[in-house]
mmCIF file of C-alpha atoms in Angstrom:
data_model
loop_
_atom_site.group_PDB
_atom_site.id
_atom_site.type_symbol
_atom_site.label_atom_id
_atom_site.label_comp_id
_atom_site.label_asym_id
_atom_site.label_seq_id
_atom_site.Cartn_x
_atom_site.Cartn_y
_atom_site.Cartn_z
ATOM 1 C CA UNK A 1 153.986 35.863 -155.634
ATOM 2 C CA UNK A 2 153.650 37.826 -152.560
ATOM 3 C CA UNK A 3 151.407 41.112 -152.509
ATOM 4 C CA UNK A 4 153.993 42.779 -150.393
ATOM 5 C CA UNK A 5 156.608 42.384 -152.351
ATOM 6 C CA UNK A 6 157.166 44.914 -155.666
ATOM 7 C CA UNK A 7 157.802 43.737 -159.102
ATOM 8 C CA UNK A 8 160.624 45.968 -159.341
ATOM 9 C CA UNK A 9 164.350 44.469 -160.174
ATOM 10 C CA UNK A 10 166.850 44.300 -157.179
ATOM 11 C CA UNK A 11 168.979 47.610 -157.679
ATOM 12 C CA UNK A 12 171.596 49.625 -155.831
ATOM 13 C CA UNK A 13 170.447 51.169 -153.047
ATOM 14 C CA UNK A 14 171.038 55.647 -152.704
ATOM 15 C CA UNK A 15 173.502 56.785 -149.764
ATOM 16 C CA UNK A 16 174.073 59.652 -148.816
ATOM 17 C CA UNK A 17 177.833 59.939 -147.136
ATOM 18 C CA UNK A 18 176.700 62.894 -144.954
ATOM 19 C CA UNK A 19 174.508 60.541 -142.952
ATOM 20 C CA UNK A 20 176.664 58.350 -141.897
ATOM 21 C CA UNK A 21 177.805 60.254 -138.730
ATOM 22 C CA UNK A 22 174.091 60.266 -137.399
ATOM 23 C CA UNK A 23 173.336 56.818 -138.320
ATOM 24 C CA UNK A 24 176.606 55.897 -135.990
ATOM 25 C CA UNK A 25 175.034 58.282 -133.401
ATOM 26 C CA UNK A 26 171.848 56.715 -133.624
ATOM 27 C CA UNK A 27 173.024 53.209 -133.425
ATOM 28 C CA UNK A 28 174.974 54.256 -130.215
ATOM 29 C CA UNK A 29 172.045 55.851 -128.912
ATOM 30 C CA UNK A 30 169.372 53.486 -129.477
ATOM 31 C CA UNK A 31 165.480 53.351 -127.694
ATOM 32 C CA UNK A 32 164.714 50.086 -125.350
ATOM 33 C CA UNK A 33 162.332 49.144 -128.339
ATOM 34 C CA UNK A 34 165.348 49.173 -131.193
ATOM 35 C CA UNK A 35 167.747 47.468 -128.801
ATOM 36 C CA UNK A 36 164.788 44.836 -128.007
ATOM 37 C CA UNK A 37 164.126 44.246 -131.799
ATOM 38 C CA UNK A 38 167.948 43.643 -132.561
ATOM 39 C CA UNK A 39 168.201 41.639 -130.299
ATOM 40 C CA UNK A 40 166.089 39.757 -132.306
ATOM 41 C CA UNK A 41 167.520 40.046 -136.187
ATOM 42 C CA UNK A 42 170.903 40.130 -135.204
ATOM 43 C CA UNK A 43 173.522 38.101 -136.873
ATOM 44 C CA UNK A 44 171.091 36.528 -139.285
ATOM 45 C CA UNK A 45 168.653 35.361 -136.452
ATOM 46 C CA UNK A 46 165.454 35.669 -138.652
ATOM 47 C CA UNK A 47 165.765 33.101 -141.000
ATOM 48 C CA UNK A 48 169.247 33.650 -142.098
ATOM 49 C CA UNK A 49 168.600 37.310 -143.255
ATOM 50 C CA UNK A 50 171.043 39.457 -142.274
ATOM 51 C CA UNK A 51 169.454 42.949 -141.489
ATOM 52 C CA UNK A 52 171.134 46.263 -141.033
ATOM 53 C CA UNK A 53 170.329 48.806 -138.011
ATOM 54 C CA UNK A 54 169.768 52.975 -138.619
ATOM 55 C CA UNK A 55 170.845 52.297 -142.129
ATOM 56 C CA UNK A 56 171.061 55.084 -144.437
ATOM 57 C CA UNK A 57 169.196 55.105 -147.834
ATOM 58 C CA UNK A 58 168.939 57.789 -149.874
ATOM 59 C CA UNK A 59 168.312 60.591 -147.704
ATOM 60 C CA UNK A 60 167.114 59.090 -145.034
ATOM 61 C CA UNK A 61 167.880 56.704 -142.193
ATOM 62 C CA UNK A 62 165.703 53.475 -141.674
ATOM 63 C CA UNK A 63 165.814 51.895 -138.064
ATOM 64 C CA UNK A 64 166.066 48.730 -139.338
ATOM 65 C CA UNK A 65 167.023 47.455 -143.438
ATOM 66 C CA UNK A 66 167.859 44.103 -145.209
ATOM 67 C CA UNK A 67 168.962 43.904 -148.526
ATOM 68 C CA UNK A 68 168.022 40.962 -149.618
ATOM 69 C CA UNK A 69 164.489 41.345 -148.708
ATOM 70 C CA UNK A 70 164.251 44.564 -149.225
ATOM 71 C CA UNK A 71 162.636 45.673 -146.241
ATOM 72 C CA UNK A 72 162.714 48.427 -144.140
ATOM 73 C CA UNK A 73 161.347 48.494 -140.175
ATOM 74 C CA UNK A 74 160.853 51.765 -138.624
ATOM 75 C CA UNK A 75 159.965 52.101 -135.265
ATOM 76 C CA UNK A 76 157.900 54.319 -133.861
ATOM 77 C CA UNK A 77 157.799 56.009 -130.440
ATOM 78 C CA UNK A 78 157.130 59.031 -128.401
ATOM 79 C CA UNK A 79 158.280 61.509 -131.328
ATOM 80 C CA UNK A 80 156.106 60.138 -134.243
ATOM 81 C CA UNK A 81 153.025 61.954 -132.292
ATOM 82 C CA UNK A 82 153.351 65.457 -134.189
ATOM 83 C CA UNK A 83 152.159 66.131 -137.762
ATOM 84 C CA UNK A 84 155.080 67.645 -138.987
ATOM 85 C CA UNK A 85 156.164 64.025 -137.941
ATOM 86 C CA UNK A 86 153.556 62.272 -139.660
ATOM 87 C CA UNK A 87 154.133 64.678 -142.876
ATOM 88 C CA UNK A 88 158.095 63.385 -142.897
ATOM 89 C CA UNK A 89 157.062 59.535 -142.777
ATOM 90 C CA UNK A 90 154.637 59.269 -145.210
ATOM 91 C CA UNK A 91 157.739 61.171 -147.717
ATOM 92 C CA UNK A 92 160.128 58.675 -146.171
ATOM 93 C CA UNK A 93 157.196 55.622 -147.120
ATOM 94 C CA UNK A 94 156.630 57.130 -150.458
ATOM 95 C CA UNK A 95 160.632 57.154 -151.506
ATOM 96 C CA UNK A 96 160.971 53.836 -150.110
ATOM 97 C CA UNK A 97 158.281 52.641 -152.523
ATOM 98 C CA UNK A 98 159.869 54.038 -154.892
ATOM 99 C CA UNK A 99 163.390 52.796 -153.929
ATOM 100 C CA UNK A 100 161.197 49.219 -154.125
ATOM 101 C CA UNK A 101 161.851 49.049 -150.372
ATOM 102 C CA UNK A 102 158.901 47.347 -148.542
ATOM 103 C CA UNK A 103 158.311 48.987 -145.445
ATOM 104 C CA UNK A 104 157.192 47.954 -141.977
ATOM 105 C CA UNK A 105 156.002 50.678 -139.053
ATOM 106 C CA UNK A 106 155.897 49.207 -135.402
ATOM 107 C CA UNK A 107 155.342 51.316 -132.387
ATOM 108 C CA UNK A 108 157.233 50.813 -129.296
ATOM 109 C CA UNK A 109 154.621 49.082 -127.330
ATOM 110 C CA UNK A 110 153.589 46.791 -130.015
ATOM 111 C CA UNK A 111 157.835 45.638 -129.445
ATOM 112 C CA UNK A 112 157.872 46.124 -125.877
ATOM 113 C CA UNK A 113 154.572 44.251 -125.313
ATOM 114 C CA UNK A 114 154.153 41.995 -127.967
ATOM 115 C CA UNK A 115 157.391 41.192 -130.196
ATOM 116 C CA UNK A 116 156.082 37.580 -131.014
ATOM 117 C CA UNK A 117 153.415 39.138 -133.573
ATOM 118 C CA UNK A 118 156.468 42.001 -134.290
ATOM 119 C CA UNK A 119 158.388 39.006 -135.202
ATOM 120 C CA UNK A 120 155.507 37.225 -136.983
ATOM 121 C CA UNK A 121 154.996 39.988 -139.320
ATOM 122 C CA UNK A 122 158.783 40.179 -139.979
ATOM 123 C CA UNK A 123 158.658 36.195 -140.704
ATOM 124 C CA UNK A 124 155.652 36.100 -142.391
ATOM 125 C CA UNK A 125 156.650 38.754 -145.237
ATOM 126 C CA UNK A 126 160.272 36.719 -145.411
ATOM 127 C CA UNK A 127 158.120 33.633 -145.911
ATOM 128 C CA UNK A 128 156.653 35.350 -148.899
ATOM 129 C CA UNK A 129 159.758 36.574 -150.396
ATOM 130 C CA UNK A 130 160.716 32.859 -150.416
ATOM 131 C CA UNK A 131 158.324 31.940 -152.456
#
């Protein structure tokens, strides 16, 4: 079984209603490295998964979420440089662990530059879940 993956059982996922209106925003809105990634999982693209962009869960909003794998993909750019920042992802890590949400953090450049290991990663932990 895959070291990645939790042990958990597949459950409903939290959502909050109130987020819904910034998750549109933020969809609408979206960096060059977001846009560049979609592009990429986009009607099932990677291996027939069908991911989810600024998807809310509990009470937060991931950049990128698929259910079946249960895997979140945040991206990270010019505004993950503070530690209040910081302080808010590793809370947003911790209650995806405990959601039994895997979670993946990319920077910008590592997308911009380099999205064929972005992608590998992505692959290599769907590979897993296959298994």
């Amino acid at each position: 079984m895959c070291p990645l993956l939790t042990t958990m059982k597949r459950k409903a996922i939290p959502y909050n209603p109130k987020l819904k209106v910034l998750a549109r925003n933020l969809r609408n809105n979206s960096t060059k490295s977001e846009i560049a990634l979609w592009l990429c999982l986009r009607d099932k693209q990677m291996m027939g998964y069908d991911f989810h962009r600024q998807k809310p869960i509990d009470n937060y909003i991931v950049d990128f979420f698929c259910y079946e794998l249960m895997l979140a993909i945040e991206l990270d750019g010019v505004t993950h440089g503070g530690e209040q920042v910081f302080a808010k992802d590793i809370l947003k890590e911790e209650r995806m662990k405990e959601l039994g949400i895997a979670l993946f953090r990319f920077n910008d450049y590592e997308v911009l530059n380099d999205i064929k290991n972005v992608l590998r990663a992505i692959e290599g932990f769907a590979e897993c879940a296959r298994e």
